[in-house]
């Protein structure tokens, strides 16, 4: 993965998913991706890609929104969809490798991944990654 390519790669992936599935996809990037350390950029890319794939495969959503922003303490990504949703507690400790892998990637960076969802209410995933300490 080339440094500074997060926004471009996400746009490419999202346009492919949109063309294939007819999803309405919105991407807002308020982070200069050239400022992201390559390890954060790489893990964020694979985490967000997995989240989008989950929405495409399982949520039966028609809209997906993804935003990347800078917060006072680090970076924040929010991925939401208007799909079928699910009971978050039912996935804890289960074999949902996609969600588990997403959490592990974010935790490796010292960040947090929170999932809010309910049947019929869509899903919202919030990722917070602190600025790296030097």
PDB file of C-alpha atoms in Angstrom:
ATOM      1  CA  UNK A   1       0.000   0.000   0.000  1.00  0.00           C
ATOM      2  CA  UNK A   2       1.354   3.374  -0.987  1.00  0.00           C
ATOM      3  CA  UNK A   3       1.487   6.109   1.664  1.00  0.00           C
ATOM      4  CA  UNK A   4      -1.174   8.782   1.223  1.00  0.00           C
ATOM      5  CA  UNK A   5      -3.473   6.583  -0.870  1.00  0.00           C
ATOM      6  CA  UNK A   6      -6.212   5.862   1.714  1.00  0.00           C
ATOM      7  CA  UNK A   7      -8.826   8.271   0.372  1.00  0.00           C
ATOM      8  CA  UNK A   8      -8.153   7.360  -3.275  1.00  0.00           C
ATOM      9  CA  UNK A   9      -8.280   3.617  -2.582  1.00  0.00           C
ATOM     10  CA  UNK A  10     -11.486   3.912  -0.549  1.00  0.00           C
ATOM     11  CA  UNK A  11     -13.111   5.975  -3.332  1.00  0.00           C
ATOM     12  CA  UNK A  12     -12.116   3.339  -5.905  1.00  0.00           C
ATOM     13  CA  UNK A  13     -13.456   0.465  -3.774  1.00  0.00           C
ATOM     14  CA  UNK A  14     -16.690   2.282  -2.972  1.00  0.00           C
ATOM     15  CA  UNK A  15     -17.347   3.185  -6.604  1.00  0.00           C
ATOM     16  CA  UNK A  16     -16.855  -0.482  -7.590  1.00  0.00           C
ATOM     17  CA  UNK A  17     -19.298  -1.630  -4.884  1.00  0.00           C
ATOM     18  CA  UNK A  18     -21.773   1.066  -5.905  1.00  0.00           C
ATOM     19  CA  UNK A  19     -21.584   0.133  -9.606  1.00  0.00           C
ATOM     20  CA  UNK A  20     -22.073  -3.575  -8.845  1.00  0.00           C
ATOM     21  CA  UNK A  21     -24.832  -3.282  -6.284  1.00  0.00           C
ATOM     22  CA  UNK A  22     -26.577   0.016  -6.901  1.00  0.00           C
ATOM     23  CA  UNK A  23     -25.770   1.199  -3.384  1.00  0.00           C
ATOM     24  CA  UNK A  24     -25.808   4.895  -2.709  1.00  0.00           C
ATOM     25  CA  UNK A  25     -22.409   5.520  -1.138  1.00  0.00           C
ATOM     26  CA  UNK A  26     -21.176   8.718   0.433  1.00  0.00           C
ATOM     27  CA  UNK A  27     -17.543   9.318   1.433  1.00  0.00           C
ATOM     28  CA  UNK A  28     -16.372  12.357   3.361  1.00  0.00           C
ATOM     29  CA  UNK A  29     -12.664  12.628   4.067  1.00  0.00           C
ATOM     30  CA  UNK A  30     -11.537  15.537   6.210  1.00  0.00           C
ATOM     31  CA  UNK A  31      -8.100  14.070   6.874  1.00  0.00           C
ATOM     32  CA  UNK A  32      -5.105  14.808   4.713  1.00  0.00           C
ATOM     33  CA  UNK A  33      -4.240  11.182   4.107  1.00  0.00           C
ATOM     34  CA  UNK A  34      -0.606  12.140   3.575  1.00  0.00           C
ATOM     35  CA  UNK A  35      -0.455  12.988   7.278  1.00  0.00           C
ATOM     36  CA  UNK A  36      -1.499   9.488   8.360  1.00  0.00           C
ATOM     37  CA  UNK A  37       1.337   7.206   9.408  1.00  0.00           C
ATOM     38  CA  UNK A  38       1.448   4.278   6.962  1.00  0.00           C
ATOM     39  CA  UNK A  39       0.597   1.685   9.653  1.00  0.00           C
ATOM     40  CA  UNK A  40      -2.561   3.603  10.635  1.00  0.00           C
ATOM     41  CA  UNK A  41      -3.473   4.152   6.992  1.00  0.00           C
ATOM     42  CA  UNK A  42      -3.071   0.462   6.178  1.00  0.00           C
ATOM     43  CA  UNK A  43      -5.054  -0.841   9.159  1.00  0.00           C
ATOM     44  CA  UNK A  44      -7.799   1.757   8.649  1.00  0.00           C
ATOM     45  CA  UNK A  45      -8.101   0.798   4.991  1.00  0.00           C
ATOM     46  CA  UNK A  46      -8.492  -2.922   5.679  1.00  0.00           C
ATOM     47  CA  UNK A  47     -10.827  -2.283   8.631  1.00  0.00           C
ATOM     48  CA  UNK A  48     -13.099   0.052   6.669  1.00  0.00           C
ATOM     49  CA  UNK A  49     -13.028  -2.213   3.628  1.00  0.00           C
ATOM     50  CA  UNK A  50     -14.198  -5.125   5.802  1.00  0.00           C
ATOM     51  CA  UNK A  51     -16.949  -2.936   7.258  1.00  0.00           C
ATOM     52  CA  UNK A  52     -18.161  -1.984   3.779  1.00  0.00           C
ATOM     53  CA  UNK A  53     -18.022  -5.629   2.664  1.00  0.00           C
ATOM     54  CA  UNK A  54     -20.101  -6.615   5.701  1.00  0.00           C
ATOM     55  CA  UNK A  55     -22.694  -3.978   4.805  1.00  0.00           C
ATOM     56  CA  UNK A  56     -22.773  -5.179   1.190  1.00  0.00           C
ATOM     57  CA  UNK A  57     -22.934  -8.898   2.064  1.00  0.00           C
ATOM     58  CA  UNK A  58     -25.141  -8.962   5.146  1.00  0.00           C
ATOM     59  CA  UNK A  59     -26.979  -5.685   5.784  1.00  0.00           C
ATOM     60  CA  UNK A  60     -29.080  -5.481   2.618  1.00  0.00           C
ATOM     61  CA  UNK A  61     -28.546  -1.718   2.847  1.00  0.00           C
ATOM     62  CA  UNK A  62     -29.241   0.769   0.074  1.00  0.00           C
ATOM     63  CA  UNK A  63     -27.088   3.530   1.589  1.00  0.00           C
ATOM     64  CA  UNK A  64     -23.622   3.471   3.111  1.00  0.00           C
ATOM     65  CA  UNK A  65     -21.923   6.518   4.603  1.00  0.00           C
ATOM     66  CA  UNK A  66     -18.246   6.701   5.475  1.00  0.00           C
ATOM     67  CA  UNK A  67     -16.490   9.643   7.042  1.00  0.00           C
ATOM     68  CA  UNK A  68     -12.901  10.159   8.108  1.00  0.00           C
ATOM     69  CA  UNK A  69     -12.007  13.089  10.303  1.00  0.00           C
ATOM     70  CA  UNK A  70      -9.432  14.375  12.714  1.00  0.00           C
ATOM     71  CA  UNK A  71     -10.428  14.662  16.350  1.00  0.00           C
ATOM     72  CA  UNK A  72      -8.564  16.546  19.099  1.00  0.00           C
ATOM     73  CA  UNK A  73      -6.880  13.300  20.169  1.00  0.00           C
ATOM     74  CA  UNK A  74      -6.477  11.391  16.902  1.00  0.00           C
ATOM     75  CA  UNK A  75      -8.423  10.128  13.932  1.00  0.00           C
ATOM     76  CA  UNK A  76     -12.059   9.098  13.714  1.00  0.00           C
ATOM     77  CA  UNK A  77     -13.882   7.017  11.141  1.00  0.00           C
ATOM     78  CA  UNK A  78     -17.631   6.466  11.081  1.00  0.00           C
ATOM     79  CA  UNK A  79     -19.228   3.874   8.820  1.00  0.00           C
ATOM     80  CA  UNK A  80     -23.001   3.641   8.816  1.00  0.00           C
ATOM     81  CA  UNK A  81     -25.650   1.911   6.743  1.00  0.00           C
ATOM     82  CA  UNK A  82     -29.440   1.761   6.578  1.00  0.00           C
ATOM     83  CA  UNK A  83     -29.522  -2.023   6.428  1.00  0.00           C
ATOM     84  CA  UNK A  84     -31.284  -4.696   8.447  1.00  0.00           C
ATOM     85  CA  UNK A  85     -29.052  -4.315  11.521  1.00  0.00           C
ATOM     86  CA  UNK A  86     -28.351  -7.005  14.078  1.00  0.00           C
ATOM     87  CA  UNK A  87     -28.112  -7.668  17.815  1.00  0.00           C
ATOM     88  CA  UNK A  88     -24.557  -6.603  18.693  1.00  0.00           C
ATOM     89  CA  UNK A  89     -24.421  -8.741  21.858  1.00  0.00           C
ATOM     90  CA  UNK A  90     -25.119 -11.841  19.755  1.00  0.00           C
ATOM     91  CA  UNK A  91     -21.792 -11.384  17.957  1.00  0.00           C
ATOM     92  CA  UNK A  92     -19.636 -11.165  21.090  1.00  0.00           C
ATOM     93  CA  UNK A  93     -17.371 -14.186  21.408  1.00  0.00           C
ATOM     94  CA  UNK A  94     -18.833 -15.798  18.311  1.00  0.00           C
ATOM     95  CA  UNK A  95     -17.245 -16.763  15.025  1.00  0.00           C
ATOM     96  CA  UNK A  96     -17.920 -13.415  13.321  1.00  0.00           C
ATOM     97  CA  UNK A  97     -14.376 -13.174  12.033  1.00  0.00           C
ATOM     98  CA  UNK A  98     -14.974  -9.974  10.070  1.00  0.00           C
ATOM     99  CA  UNK A  99     -15.985  -7.969  13.134  1.00  0.00           C
ATOM    100  CA  UNK A 100     -13.355  -9.654  15.278  1.00  0.00           C
ATOM    101  CA  UNK A 101     -10.621  -8.862  12.744  1.00  0.00           C
ATOM    102  CA  UNK A 102     -11.777  -5.252  12.518  1.00  0.00           C
ATOM    103  CA  UNK A 103     -11.569  -4.839  16.297  1.00  0.00           C
ATOM    104  CA  UNK A 104      -8.149  -6.491  16.446  1.00  0.00           C
ATOM    105  CA  UNK A 105      -6.750  -4.197  13.740  1.00  0.00           C
ATOM    106  CA  UNK A 106      -7.979  -1.082  15.540  1.00  0.00           C
ATOM    107  CA  UNK A 107      -6.822  -2.295  18.964  1.00  0.00           C
ATOM    108  CA  UNK A 108      -3.352  -2.959  17.514  1.00  0.00           C
ATOM    109  CA  UNK A 109      -3.182   0.807  16.890  1.00  0.00           C
ATOM    110  CA  UNK A 110      -4.333   1.596  20.443  1.00  0.00           C
ATOM    111  CA  UNK A 111      -7.783   2.560  19.200  1.00  0.00           C
ATOM    112  CA  UNK A 112     -11.362   1.589  19.860  1.00  0.00           C
ATOM    113  CA  UNK A 113     -14.128   0.260  17.628  1.00  0.00           C
ATOM    114  CA  UNK A 114     -17.720   0.633  18.781  1.00  0.00           C
ATOM    115  CA  UNK A 115     -20.696  -0.914  17.015  1.00  0.00           C
ATOM    116  CA  UNK A 116     -24.247   0.354  17.394  1.00  0.00           C
ATOM    117  CA  UNK A 117     -26.945  -1.686  15.689  1.00  0.00           C
ATOM    118  CA  UNK A 118     -30.378  -3.145  16.222  1.00  0.00           C
ATOM    119  CA  UNK A 119     -32.661  -5.239  14.044  1.00  0.00           C
ATOM    120  CA  UNK A 120     -34.319  -2.954  11.499  1.00  0.00           C
ATOM    121  CA  UNK A 121     -32.215   0.055  12.543  1.00  0.00           C
ATOM    122  CA  UNK A 122     -29.065  -0.224  10.429  1.00  0.00           C
ATOM    123  CA  UNK A 123     -25.519  -0.273  11.766  1.00  0.00           C
ATOM    124  CA  UNK A 124     -23.060   2.403  12.821  1.00  0.00           C
ATOM    125  CA  UNK A 125     -19.392   1.624  13.441  1.00  0.00           C
ATOM    126  CA  UNK A 126     -17.249   4.264  15.121  1.00  0.00           C
ATOM    127  CA  UNK A 127     -13.486   3.958  15.121  1.00  0.00           C
ATOM    128  CA  UNK A 128     -11.182   6.169  17.159  1.00  0.00           C
ATOM    129  CA  UNK A 129      -7.420   5.929  16.767  1.00  0.00           C
ATOM    130  CA  UNK A 130      -5.146   8.109  18.894  1.00  0.00           C
ATOM    131  CA  UNK A 131      -2.304  10.102  17.395  1.00  0.00           C
ATOM    132  CA  UNK A 132       0.851   8.003  17.588  1.00  0.00           C
ATOM    133  CA  UNK A 133       3.189   8.929  20.402  1.00  0.00           C
ATOM    134  CA  UNK A 134       6.691   9.739  19.361  1.00  0.00           C
TER     135      UNK A 134
END
